[in-house]
Amino acid sequence: MGFRKDFLWGGAIAAHQAEGAWDVDGKGVSIADVMTAGDNVTKTPRRITRGVLEGEDYPNHKAIDFYYHYKEDLKLCAEMGFKSFRTSIAWTRIYPNGDDEQPNEAGLKFYDEMFDTMKELGIEPVITLSHFEMPYNLAAKYNGFMDRRCIGFFERFARTCFARYKGKVKYWMTFNEINNQAEWRAMGAHHMVQEGAVLVNEGDDMEAMMYESAHNELVASALAVKAAHEIDPDAMVGCMIGMNGVYPATPNPADVLNAQQAMHQKYYFVEVHARGHYPSHMLKKFERKGYDFIKEGDAEILEAGKVDYIGFSYYMSFATQFTGRFGDTYDFSEEDYVRNTYLKASDWGWQIDPIGLRWVLNWFNDRFELPMMIVENGFGAYDKVIDRTEEGYMIDDQYRIDYLSAHIAAMRDAVNYDGVDLLGYQMWAPIDIVSASTGEYDKRYGFIYVNENNAHTGDFSRDKKKSFFWYKNVIATNGEEL
Ligand code: BG6
């Protein structure tokens, strides 16, 4: 009973949310570099500007300055006993414009040194190739993955990384939360630019663009998996799915069918990644809509590029109520989400559902029988600094401990009772970083506090929260003591 002996306990961040140094050592401008700061209190959303504009607040430009602090930050993670650390490679450090012929040596060297540091600390790197930080040039010049040339640019980037870090990195993932864009009605423009560097203009057919650019990303992902297997037979390449399961709001069969359609729309991506082909319901949808972007040879590529494991993030769950909006297709729309009255929510409205984690682990396992890795799970909250306690912390984040312990207990149940094959757990994010959805510093996830805030009055110093000591014991007891 319990987690495997070599369970990959750890934490996850992404390059753009942590590194800063946005224009240092030859790095190019990324999508994240043109996203402004938002604020949950004033309900100010992030904006995407066309290029870097004078006078705007771009929080990812400095982030938490991890570029210059990563050694001390990783040491703190090692002190907690981390066995793994997930981060991403900023594509723009390696190919500053995305379509360059030659990689940037300074960027490659930076990650060489970072991975060496992890190895010295006994920490296994788990690396995402594209985490919301595609080169801005690919958006401006090609409209991102709307142009099939981006497939080749991504493959080149992936091959460069696999060849360079062979022997240092075993666990890879292709596109972070590739499926967020499936909610194109609610957050379309935001997700499509984050995931595929696709800029949506007034009057565009967003739905058609989403399915087409996502298809090109899926082809690019499959080519990368194939390349990794050729270059390094020891490499394990996973997909990365943003998994927040959708329940029916009631036992009314119409709601149940509607929830099933929601799962189809949001998670067909993993069917393609894991099975190597589209599920029939998606092919029928494409036929109904008259989409013809699947080109000759794509089917063979998808089949040859099946992933080795399923990486996914889990934060919350949703519930949907059928409104009849799309007639007998029972198609889903985010507008039909309803609040789940059985669940509480965070200050950002994210519904807290530990049992849902066991449910999604089973959902994946029932379909794919592949190893899995939970590569994100965490609690964003406003932390309050208090006088330092005798135990040595100055943030009493018991709410974060409660969230994480309930989720770890649920995944332990999935291992013990349902027999799911779980490789590891990387909580999000061991150190406070810039929020991806809101661009805030004040939405904090860390065990390690970073003294910076939305108003930019901090000094970037690091400190330990109560949860730091708690997680250290969780790892030391291999998840026995929560
Ligand atoms: C996931 C992303 O969606 O959730 C991360 O992969 C992100 O990049 C995390 O940071 C938490 O979301 P947020 O918006 O609270 O930062």
Short mmCIF file of C-alpha atoms and ligand atoms in Angstrom, two decimals:
data_model
loop_
_atom_site.label_atom_id
_atom_site.label_comp_id
_atom_site.label_asym_id
_atom_site.label_seq_id
_atom_site.Cartn_x
_atom_site.Cartn_y
_atom_site.Cartn_z
CA MET A 1 0.00 0.00 0.00
CA GLY A 2 1.09 3.59 -0.54
CA PHE A 3 3.18 5.42 -3.08
CA ARG A 4 6.01 3.73 -4.96
CA LYS A 5 9.45 4.04 -3.36
CA ASP A 6 10.79 6.22 -6.18
CA PHE A 7 7.72 8.49 -6.20
CA LEU A 8 8.64 11.85 -7.72
CA TRP A 9 7.58 14.28 -5.01
CA GLY A 10 8.22 17.85 -5.99
CA GLY A 11 6.89 21.13 -7.25
CA ALA A 12 6.28 22.89 -10.55
CA ILE A 13 6.78 26.32 -12.04
CA ALA A 14 7.07 27.73 -15.56
CA ALA A 15 9.92 29.77 -17.04
CA HIS A 16 7.90 32.88 -17.85
CA GLN A 17 6.26 33.05 -14.41
CA ALA A 18 9.56 32.81 -12.56
CA GLU A 19 12.69 33.61 -14.54
CA GLY A 20 12.31 37.27 -15.49
CA ALA A 21 15.47 38.42 -17.36
CA TRP A 22 13.15 38.76 -20.31
CA ASP A 23 15.69 40.41 -22.62
CA VAL A 24 18.93 39.02 -21.25
CA ASP A 25 21.61 36.85 -22.96
CA GLY A 26 19.95 36.96 -26.37
CA LYS A 27 16.44 36.03 -25.28
CA GLY A 28 13.66 37.10 -27.65
CA VAL A 29 10.22 38.50 -26.81
CA SER A 30 7.68 35.84 -25.88
CA ILE A 31 3.90 35.87 -25.70
CA ALA A 32 4.18 36.19 -21.91
CA ASP A 33 6.28 39.33 -22.38
CA VAL A 34 3.35 41.15 -23.99
CA MET A 35 0.81 40.28 -21.31
CA THR A 36 -0.01 43.05 -18.85
CA ALA A 37 -0.69 42.73 -15.11
CA GLY A 38 -4.25 42.12 -13.95
CA ASP A 39 -5.85 42.37 -10.53
CA ASN A 40 -8.47 40.21 -8.83
CA VAL A 41 -9.61 42.94 -6.43
CA THR A 42 -10.33 45.54 -9.09
CA LYS A 43 -11.33 42.79 -11.57
CA THR A 44 -8.79 44.09 -14.07
CA PRO A 45 -8.08 41.40 -16.70
CA ARG A 46 -4.71 40.86 -18.34
CA ARG A 47 -4.36 42.39 -21.77
CA ILE A 48 -2.28 41.20 -24.70
CA THR A 49 -0.51 44.12 -26.34
CA ARG A 50 0.79 44.04 -29.91
CA GLY A 51 4.46 44.17 -29.04
CA VAL A 52 6.12 45.53 -25.89
CA LEU A 53 4.70 49.02 -25.31
CA GLU A 54 6.13 51.88 -23.31
CA GLY A 55 4.42 52.55 -19.96
CA GLU A 56 2.70 49.15 -19.56
CA ASP A 57 3.20 46.88 -16.52
CA TYR A 58 4.47 43.50 -17.75
CA PRO A 59 5.00 41.37 -14.63
CA ASN A 60 6.74 38.53 -16.46
CA HIS A 61 9.63 40.80 -17.43
CA LYS A 62 11.07 40.47 -13.95
CA ALA A 63 8.80 37.73 -12.49
CA ILE A 64 10.60 36.51 -9.34
CA ASP A 65 14.05 36.90 -10.83
CA PHE A 66 14.58 33.13 -10.80
CA TYR A 67 17.13 33.56 -13.59
CA TYR A 68 19.50 34.97 -10.99
CA HIS A 69 18.12 33.18 -7.91
CA TYR A 70 17.52 29.63 -9.11
CA LYS A 71 20.45 28.12 -7.20
CA GLU A 72 19.24 29.34 -3.80
CA ASP A 73 15.60 28.56 -4.69
CA LEU A 74 16.42 25.01 -5.73
CA LYS A 75 18.46 24.57 -2.55
CA LEU A 76 15.37 25.44 -0.52
CA CYS A 77 13.41 22.86 -2.52
CA ALA A 78 16.13 20.29 -1.80
CA GLU A 79 15.82 21.17 1.88
CA MET A 80 12.17 20.10 1.65
CA GLY A 81 13.41 16.82 0.18
CA PHE A 82 12.25 17.37 -3.40
CA LYS A 83 12.85 14.41 -5.69
CA SER A 84 11.70 16.29 -8.78
CA PHE A 85 11.24 19.82 -10.05
CA ARG A 86 9.13 20.79 -13.01
CA THR A 87 9.86 23.88 -15.04
CA SER A 88 9.80 24.83 -18.70
CA ILE A 89 12.39 25.91 -21.22
CA ALA A 90 11.66 29.40 -22.52
CA TRP A 91 11.58 28.81 -26.28
CA THR A 92 12.78 32.42 -26.80
CA ARG A 93 16.03 31.74 -24.93
CA ILE A 94 16.83 28.98 -27.42
CA TYR A 95 15.28 30.35 -30.62
CA PRO A 96 14.65 34.06 -29.89
CA ASN A 97 12.33 34.55 -32.87
CA GLY A 98 11.07 30.99 -33.15
CA ASP A 99 12.02 30.75 -36.83
CA ASP A 100 15.79 31.22 -36.42
CA GLU A 101 18.07 28.74 -38.19
CA GLN A 102 20.54 28.42 -35.31
CA PRO A 103 19.93 28.17 -31.56
CA ASN A 104 21.21 30.72 -29.06
CA GLU A 105 24.11 29.15 -27.18
CA ALA A 106 23.72 31.40 -24.12
CA GLY A 107 20.15 30.15 -23.64
CA LEU A 108 21.16 26.51 -24.00
CA LYS A 109 23.95 27.01 -21.48
CA PHE A 110 21.60 28.57 -18.93
CA TYR A 111 19.47 25.40 -18.83
CA ASP A 112 22.54 23.16 -18.87
CA GLU A 113 23.63 24.79 -15.66
CA MET A 114 20.16 24.70 -14.14
CA PHE A 115 19.76 20.97 -14.84
CA ASP A 116 23.26 20.33 -13.46
CA THR A 117 22.27 22.16 -10.28
CA MET A 118 19.17 19.99 -9.96
CA LYS A 119 21.21 16.82 -10.44
CA GLU A 120 23.71 17.92 -7.80
CA LEU A 121 20.81 18.39 -5.40
CA GLY A 122 19.35 14.96 -6.22
CA ILE A 123 16.38 16.50 -8.01
CA GLU A 124 15.01 15.01 -11.25
CA PRO A 125 14.07 17.66 -13.82
CA VAL A 126 10.60 17.35 -15.38
CA ILE A 127 10.54 19.70 -18.34
CA THR A 128 7.79 21.29 -20.42
CA LEU A 129 8.80 22.47 -23.86
CA SER A 130 6.09 25.05 -24.35
CA HIS A 131 4.39 26.60 -21.35
CA PHE A 132 2.47 29.71 -22.51
CA GLU A 133 5.66 31.36 -23.74
CA MET A 134 5.93 30.94 -27.51
CA PRO A 135 8.03 33.49 -29.39
CA TYR A 136 5.98 36.64 -30.06
CA ASN A 137 7.47 36.79 -33.55
CA LEU A 138 5.61 33.57 -34.42
CA ALA A 139 2.35 35.28 -33.49
CA ALA A 140 3.12 38.50 -35.35
CA LYS A 141 4.55 36.91 -38.49
CA TYR A 142 2.63 33.63 -38.86
CA ASN A 143 -0.33 33.93 -36.49
CA GLY A 144 1.17 31.05 -34.53
CA PHE A 145 -0.14 27.57 -35.07
CA MET A 146 -2.64 28.79 -37.66
CA ASP A 147 0.37 28.42 -39.95
CA ARG A 148 1.71 24.91 -40.43
CA ARG A 149 5.27 26.22 -40.64
CA CYS A 150 5.11 26.51 -36.85
CA ILE A 151 4.94 22.71 -36.69
CA GLY A 152 8.44 22.59 -38.14
CA PHE A 153 9.71 25.39 -35.88
CA PHE A 154 8.47 23.54 -32.81
CA GLU A 155 9.98 20.27 -33.96
CA ARG A 156 13.34 21.98 -34.49
CA PHE A 157 13.19 23.52 -31.01
CA ALA A 158 12.22 20.16 -29.47
CA ARG A 159 15.00 18.28 -31.30
CA THR A 160 17.57 20.84 -30.16
CA CYS A 161 16.49 20.39 -26.55
CA PHE A 162 16.36 16.58 -26.67
CA ALA A 163 19.84 16.37 -28.22
CA ARG A 164 21.39 18.92 -25.89
CA TYR A 165 19.89 17.64 -22.62
CA LYS A 166 20.06 13.93 -23.37
CA GLY A 167 21.20 12.18 -20.20
CA LYS A 168 20.20 15.15 -18.07
CA VAL A 169 16.44 15.25 -18.65
CA LYS A 170 14.39 12.07 -18.82
CA TYR A 171 10.83 13.39 -18.29
CA TRP A 172 9.46 15.79 -20.91
CA MET A 173 6.09 17.29 -21.76
CA THR A 174 5.16 19.00 -25.01
CA PHE A 175 2.45 21.71 -24.65
CA ASN A 176 1.25 22.90 -21.26
CA GLU A 177 -2.52 22.63 -20.81
CA ILE A 178 -2.98 22.36 -24.56
CA ASN A 179 -6.70 21.87 -24.01
CA ASN A 180 -7.54 25.14 -22.21
CA GLN A 181 -8.39 26.64 -25.57
CA ALA A 182 -11.34 24.26 -25.88
CA GLU A 183 -13.17 26.78 -23.71
CA TRP A 184 -12.88 29.23 -26.59
CA ARG A 185 -16.27 30.82 -25.93
CA ALA A 186 -15.32 32.11 -22.49
CA MET A 187 -11.61 32.80 -22.64
CA GLY A 188 -10.86 32.11 -26.28
CA ALA A 189 -8.55 34.93 -27.23
CA HIS A 190 -6.56 34.58 -24.01
CA HIS A 191 -6.05 30.83 -24.22
CA MET A 192 -5.42 30.70 -27.94
CA VAL A 193 -2.57 33.17 -27.70
CA GLN A 194 -1.15 31.45 -24.62
CA GLU A 195 -1.27 27.96 -26.08
CA GLY A 196 -0.68 28.52 -29.77
CA ALA A 197 0.44 32.14 -30.30
CA VAL A 198 -2.78 32.67 -32.24
CA LEU A 199 -3.98 36.27 -32.20
CA VAL A 200 -7.72 36.52 -32.68
CA ASN A 201 -9.14 39.60 -34.41
CA GLU A 202 -12.65 41.01 -34.39
CA GLY A 203 -14.89 39.03 -36.72
CA ASP A 204 -12.66 35.91 -36.82
CA ASP A 205 -14.33 32.50 -36.63
CA MET A 206 -12.74 31.65 -33.30
CA GLU A 207 -14.14 28.14 -33.12
CA ALA A 208 -12.77 27.12 -36.52
CA MET A 209 -9.41 28.70 -35.70
CA MET A 210 -9.22 26.93 -32.36
CA TYR A 211 -9.73 23.46 -33.83
CA GLU A 212 -7.32 24.11 -36.69
CA SER A 213 -4.47 25.58 -34.65
CA ALA A 214 -4.95 22.92 -31.96
CA HIS A 215 -4.70 20.24 -34.66
CA ASN A 216 -1.40 21.70 -35.84
CA GLU A 217 -0.15 21.69 -32.24
CA LEU A 218 -1.16 18.05 -31.83
CA VAL A 219 0.80 17.18 -34.97
CA ALA A 220 3.78 19.16 -33.67
CA SER A 221 3.53 17.37 -30.34
CA ALA A 222 3.49 13.95 -32.02
CA LEU A 223 6.55 14.85 -34.10
CA ALA A 224 8.35 15.88 -30.92
CA VAL A 225 7.50 12.61 -29.17
CA LYS A 226 8.80 10.66 -32.16
CA ALA A 227 11.98 12.75 -32.23
CA ALA A 228 12.61 12.24 -28.52
CA HIS A 229 12.33 8.47 -28.89
CA GLU A 230 14.82 8.52 -31.77
CA ILE A 231 17.31 10.80 -30.03
CA ASP A 232 17.11 9.37 -26.51
CA PRO A 233 15.49 5.95 -26.05
CA ASP A 234 15.40 6.56 -22.28
CA ALA A 235 13.28 9.69 -22.59
CA MET A 236 9.68 9.60 -21.41
CA VAL A 237 7.48 12.16 -23.11
CA GLY A 238 4.08 13.07 -21.77
CA CYS A 239 1.26 15.35 -22.74
CA MET A 240 0.06 18.02 -20.34
CA ILE A 241 -3.66 18.37 -19.89
CA GLY A 242 -5.44 20.97 -17.78
CA MET A 243 -7.89 18.58 -16.16
CA ASN A 244 -10.83 19.97 -14.25
CA GLY A 245 -13.59 17.40 -14.60
CA VAL A 246 -17.14 18.41 -15.49
CA TYR A 247 -20.03 16.91 -13.50
CA PRO A 248 -23.70 17.02 -14.36
CA ALA A 249 -25.42 19.57 -12.09
CA THR A 250 -28.25 17.08 -11.39
CA PRO A 251 -29.11 13.43 -12.20
CA ASN A 252 -31.37 14.69 -14.99
CA PRO A 253 -30.23 12.61 -18.00
CA ALA A 254 -30.04 15.79 -20.08
CA ASP A 255 -27.46 17.20 -17.66
CA VAL A 256 -25.58 13.90 -17.61
CA LEU A 257 -25.34 13.81 -21.40
CA ASN A 258 -24.40 17.49 -21.50
CA ALA A 259 -21.58 16.85 -18.99
CA GLN A 260 -20.36 13.98 -21.13
CA GLN A 261 -20.28 16.27 -24.17
CA ALA A 262 -18.32 18.78 -22.09
CA MET A 263 -15.74 16.09 -21.30
CA HIS A 264 -15.59 15.28 -25.02
CA GLN A 265 -14.95 18.87 -26.00
CA LYS A 266 -12.44 19.66 -23.27
CA TYR A 267 -10.50 16.41 -23.29
CA TYR A 268 -10.40 15.08 -26.85
CA PHE A 269 -6.80 16.33 -26.86
CA VAL A 270 -5.68 13.54 -24.54
CA GLU A 271 -7.39 10.95 -26.76
CA VAL A 272 -5.25 12.15 -29.65
CA HIS A 273 -2.05 12.29 -27.59
CA ALA A 274 -2.54 8.88 -26.00
CA ARG A 275 -4.36 6.88 -28.68
CA GLY A 276 -2.74 8.45 -31.71
CA HIS A 277 -6.00 9.36 -33.42
CA TYR A 278 -9.07 11.54 -33.03
CA PRO A 279 -12.11 10.10 -31.27
CA SER A 280 -15.16 9.54 -33.47
CA HIS A 281 -17.19 12.32 -31.84
CA MET A 282 -14.58 14.88 -32.90
CA LEU A 283 -14.36 13.58 -36.45
CA LYS A 284 -18.16 13.85 -36.63
CA LYS A 285 -18.00 17.41 -35.34
CA PHE A 286 -15.39 18.36 -37.95
CA GLU A 287 -17.55 16.75 -40.65
CA ARG A 288 -20.65 18.61 -39.44
CA LYS A 289 -18.80 21.91 -39.47
CA GLY A 290 -17.08 21.30 -42.79
CA TYR A 291 -13.52 21.52 -41.38
CA ASP A 292 -10.84 20.04 -43.60
CA PHE A 293 -7.57 20.94 -41.91
CA ILE A 294 -6.43 17.34 -41.35
CA LYS A 295 -3.90 16.89 -44.15
CA GLU A 296 -2.50 13.81 -45.81
CA GLY A 297 0.14 12.21 -43.60
CA ASP A 298 -1.16 13.71 -40.35
CA ALA A 299 -2.87 10.50 -39.27
CA GLU A 300 0.43 8.58 -39.56
CA ILE A 301 2.27 11.24 -37.56
CA LEU A 302 -0.30 11.18 -34.75
CA GLU A 303 -0.13 7.40 -34.65
CA ALA A 304 3.69 7.44 -34.47
CA GLY A 305 3.83 10.09 -31.73
CA LYS A 306 1.83 8.61 -28.88
CA VAL A 307 2.85 9.82 -25.43
CA ASP A 308 4.51 7.65 -22.78
CA TYR A 309 2.61 9.06 -19.84
CA ILE A 310 -0.18 11.47 -19.05
CA GLY A 311 0.83 14.63 -17.24
CA PHE A 312 -1.98 16.77 -15.98
CA SER A 313 -2.84 19.67 -13.71
CA TYR A 314 -5.77 19.61 -11.34
CA TYR A 315 -7.15 22.55 -9.38
CA MET A 316 -10.95 22.30 -9.30
CA SER A 317 -14.05 20.82 -10.89
CA PHE A 318 -17.05 22.20 -12.74
CA ALA A 319 -20.73 21.36 -13.02
CA THR A 320 -22.94 21.95 -16.05
CA GLN A 321 -26.67 22.25 -16.55
CA PHE A 322 -28.27 21.57 -19.93
CA THR A 323 -30.01 24.61 -21.39
CA GLY A 324 -30.92 23.24 -24.81
CA ARG A 325 -28.61 25.82 -26.35
CA PHE A 326 -27.37 23.49 -29.09
CA GLY A 327 -30.37 21.22 -29.51
CA ASP A 328 -29.91 17.48 -29.81
CA THR A 329 -26.14 17.65 -30.17
CA TYR A 330 -26.19 18.40 -26.41
CA ASP A 331 -22.98 20.34 -27.11
CA PHE A 332 -21.48 22.12 -24.19
CA SER A 333 -20.84 25.79 -23.58
CA GLU A 334 -18.96 27.31 -20.63
CA GLU A 335 -21.98 29.59 -20.24
CA ASP A 336 -23.85 26.55 -18.88
CA TYR A 337 -21.53 26.06 -15.90
CA VAL A 338 -23.33 26.35 -12.58
CA ARG A 339 -21.91 26.64 -9.09
CA ASN A 340 -21.56 23.31 -7.34
CA THR A 341 -23.28 23.90 -3.99
CA TYR A 342 -21.39 21.00 -2.39
CA LEU A 343 -18.06 22.78 -2.81
CA LYS A 344 -16.34 25.82 -1.37
CA ALA A 345 -14.24 28.09 -3.56
CA SER A 346 -10.97 30.06 -3.32
CA ASP A 347 -10.91 33.86 -3.44
CA TRP A 348 -10.57 33.52 -7.20
CA GLY A 349 -13.74 31.41 -7.41
CA TRP A 350 -11.92 28.10 -8.04
CA GLN A 351 -14.07 25.32 -6.53
CA ILE A 352 -12.16 23.08 -4.14
CA ASP A 353 -12.78 19.39 -4.83
CA PRO A 354 -10.26 16.79 -3.58
CA ILE A 355 -12.55 13.84 -4.39
CA GLY A 356 -12.61 15.11 -7.95
CA LEU A 357 -8.88 14.37 -8.17
CA ARG A 358 -9.51 10.69 -7.49
CA TRP A 359 -12.33 10.81 -10.03
CA VAL A 360 -10.11 12.25 -12.80
CA LEU A 361 -7.28 9.82 -12.04
CA ASN A 362 -9.80 7.04 -12.64
CA TRP A 363 -11.16 8.76 -15.74
CA PHE A 364 -7.69 8.74 -17.31
CA ASN A 365 -6.87 5.26 -16.08
CA ASP A 366 -10.09 3.70 -17.39
CA ARG A 367 -9.40 5.00 -20.87
CA PHE A 368 -5.66 4.86 -21.40
CA GLU A 369 -4.00 2.56 -18.84
CA LEU A 370 -0.89 4.75 -18.98
CA PRO A 371 1.35 5.94 -16.16
CA MET A 372 0.33 9.36 -14.90
CA MET A 373 2.02 12.30 -13.27
CA ILE A 374 0.17 15.08 -11.45
CA VAL A 375 2.28 18.00 -12.60
CA GLU A 376 0.26 20.82 -11.02
CA ASN A 377 -2.07 21.04 -8.03
CA GLY A 378 -2.14 23.91 -5.58
CA PHE A 379 -3.97 26.66 -3.83
CA GLY A 380 -3.73 30.32 -4.82
CA ALA A 381 -4.41 32.59 -1.85
CA TYR A 382 -3.73 35.98 -0.29
CA ASP A 383 -1.04 35.34 2.34
CA LYS A 384 -0.62 37.59 5.35
CA VAL A 385 2.76 38.25 6.92
CA ILE A 386 2.76 37.82 10.73
CA ASP A 387 5.45 38.06 13.42
CA ARG A 388 7.89 35.21 13.06
CA THR A 389 6.80 32.20 15.11
CA GLU A 390 9.08 30.03 17.25
CA GLU A 391 9.00 27.40 14.50
CA GLY A 392 10.57 30.00 12.23
CA TYR A 393 7.85 31.00 9.79
CA MET A 394 6.05 34.28 9.23
CA ILE A 395 3.13 33.05 7.15
CA ASP A 396 0.60 30.72 8.70
CA ASP A 397 -0.86 29.17 5.55
CA GLN A 398 -2.87 26.39 7.15
CA TYR A 399 -5.49 26.80 4.34
CA ARG A 400 -2.83 25.76 1.81
CA ILE A 401 -1.86 22.75 3.93
CA ASP A 402 -5.55 21.78 4.20
CA TYR A 403 -6.01 21.99 0.43
CA LEU A 404 -2.86 20.02 -0.41
CA SER A 405 -3.29 17.34 2.25
CA ALA A 406 -6.87 16.63 1.13
CA HIS A 407 -5.72 16.30 -2.49
CA ILE A 408 -2.74 14.12 -1.64
CA ALA A 409 -5.06 11.89 0.43
CA ALA A 410 -7.38 11.57 -2.59
CA MET A 411 -4.54 10.59 -4.91
CA ARG A 412 -3.27 8.10 -2.31
CA ASP A 413 -6.75 6.54 -2.32
CA ALA A 414 -6.63 6.33 -6.11
CA VAL A 415 -3.32 4.45 -5.81
CA ASN A 416 -4.36 2.21 -2.92
CA TYR A 417 -7.96 1.44 -3.86
CA ASP A 418 -8.10 1.92 -7.63
CA GLY A 419 -4.58 0.85 -8.57
CA VAL A 420 -3.72 3.85 -10.74
CA ASP A 421 -0.10 4.01 -11.86
CA LEU A 422 1.17 7.32 -10.51
CA LEU A 423 4.77 8.40 -11.15
CA GLY A 424 4.84 11.60 -9.16
CA TYR A 425 3.26 14.71 -7.79
CA GLN A 426 4.52 18.21 -8.45
CA MET A 427 2.50 20.73 -6.51
CA TRP A 428 2.04 24.20 -8.00
CA ALA A 429 4.05 26.24 -7.16
CA PRO A 430 6.66 25.64 -4.42
CA ILE A 431 7.69 29.28 -4.57
CA ASP A 432 5.45 32.33 -5.09
CA ILE A 433 5.45 33.36 -8.75
CA VAL A 434 3.42 35.51 -11.15
CA SER A 435 -0.09 34.15 -11.74
CA ALA A 436 -0.68 33.01 -15.31
CA SER A 437 -4.34 33.92 -15.56
CA THR A 438 -4.31 37.23 -13.72
CA GLY A 439 -0.67 38.38 -13.92
CA GLU A 440 -0.66 39.05 -10.18
CA TYR A 441 2.02 38.58 -7.56
CA ASP A 442 -0.63 38.61 -4.82
CA LYS A 443 -2.10 35.25 -5.88
CA ARG A 444 0.36 33.07 -4.00
CA TYR A 445 0.89 29.33 -4.14
CA GLY A 446 4.30 28.83 -2.57
CA PHE A 447 5.86 27.07 0.39
CA ILE A 448 8.48 29.76 -0.10
CA TYR A 449 7.37 33.36 0.21
CA VAL A 450 8.71 35.90 -2.27
CA ASN A 451 8.61 39.47 -1.06
CA GLU A 452 7.05 41.16 -4.09
CA ASN A 453 3.46 42.25 -4.68
CA ASN A 454 1.05 43.76 -7.20
CA ALA A 455 2.14 47.28 -6.26
CA HIS A 456 5.83 46.36 -6.83
CA THR A 457 7.09 47.46 -3.42
CA GLY A 458 8.90 44.24 -2.44
CA ASP A 459 12.59 43.38 -2.34
CA PHE A 460 12.33 39.82 -3.78
CA SER A 461 13.74 38.23 -0.61
CA ARG A 462 12.69 34.62 0.11
CA ASP A 463 11.26 33.17 3.33
CA LYS A 464 9.69 29.91 4.54
CA LYS A 465 5.96 29.55 5.23
CA LYS A 466 4.37 27.07 7.64
CA SER A 467 3.60 24.79 4.68
CA PHE A 468 7.33 24.49 3.96
CA PHE A 469 7.83 22.43 7.09
CA TRP A 470 4.65 20.48 6.50
CA TYR A 471 5.61 19.39 2.96
CA LYS A 472 9.08 18.39 4.10
CA ASN A 473 7.47 15.86 6.44
CA VAL A 474 5.04 14.67 3.76
CA ILE A 475 7.99 13.81 1.52
CA ALA A 476 10.03 12.30 4.37
CA THR A 477 7.15 9.93 5.18
CA ASN A 478 6.39 9.23 1.48
CA GLY A 479 2.91 10.67 1.91
CA GLU A 480 2.04 8.70 5.04
CA GLU A 481 1.78 11.73 7.30
CA LEU A 482 -0.42 14.46 5.92
C1 BG6 B 1 -2.20 26.36 -14.84
C2 BG6 B 1 -0.98 26.81 -15.57
O1 BG6 B 1 -3.29 26.77 -15.60
O2 BG6 B 1 -2.52 26.89 -13.62
C3 BG6 B 1 0.00 27.61 -14.73
O3 BG6 B 1 -0.32 25.74 -16.19
C4 BG6 B 1 -0.77 28.51 -13.79
O4 BG6 B 1 0.85 28.30 -15.59
C5 BG6 B 1 -1.60 27.63 -12.86
O5 BG6 B 1 0.01 29.38 -13.08
C6 BG6 B 1 -2.36 28.39 -11.82
O6 BG6 B 1 -3.09 29.40 -12.42
P1 BG6 B 1 -2.96 30.91 -11.97
O7 BG6 B 1 -3.74 31.64 -12.95
O8 BG6 B 1 -3.53 30.95 -10.60
O9 BG6 B 1 -1.52 31.25 -12.00
#
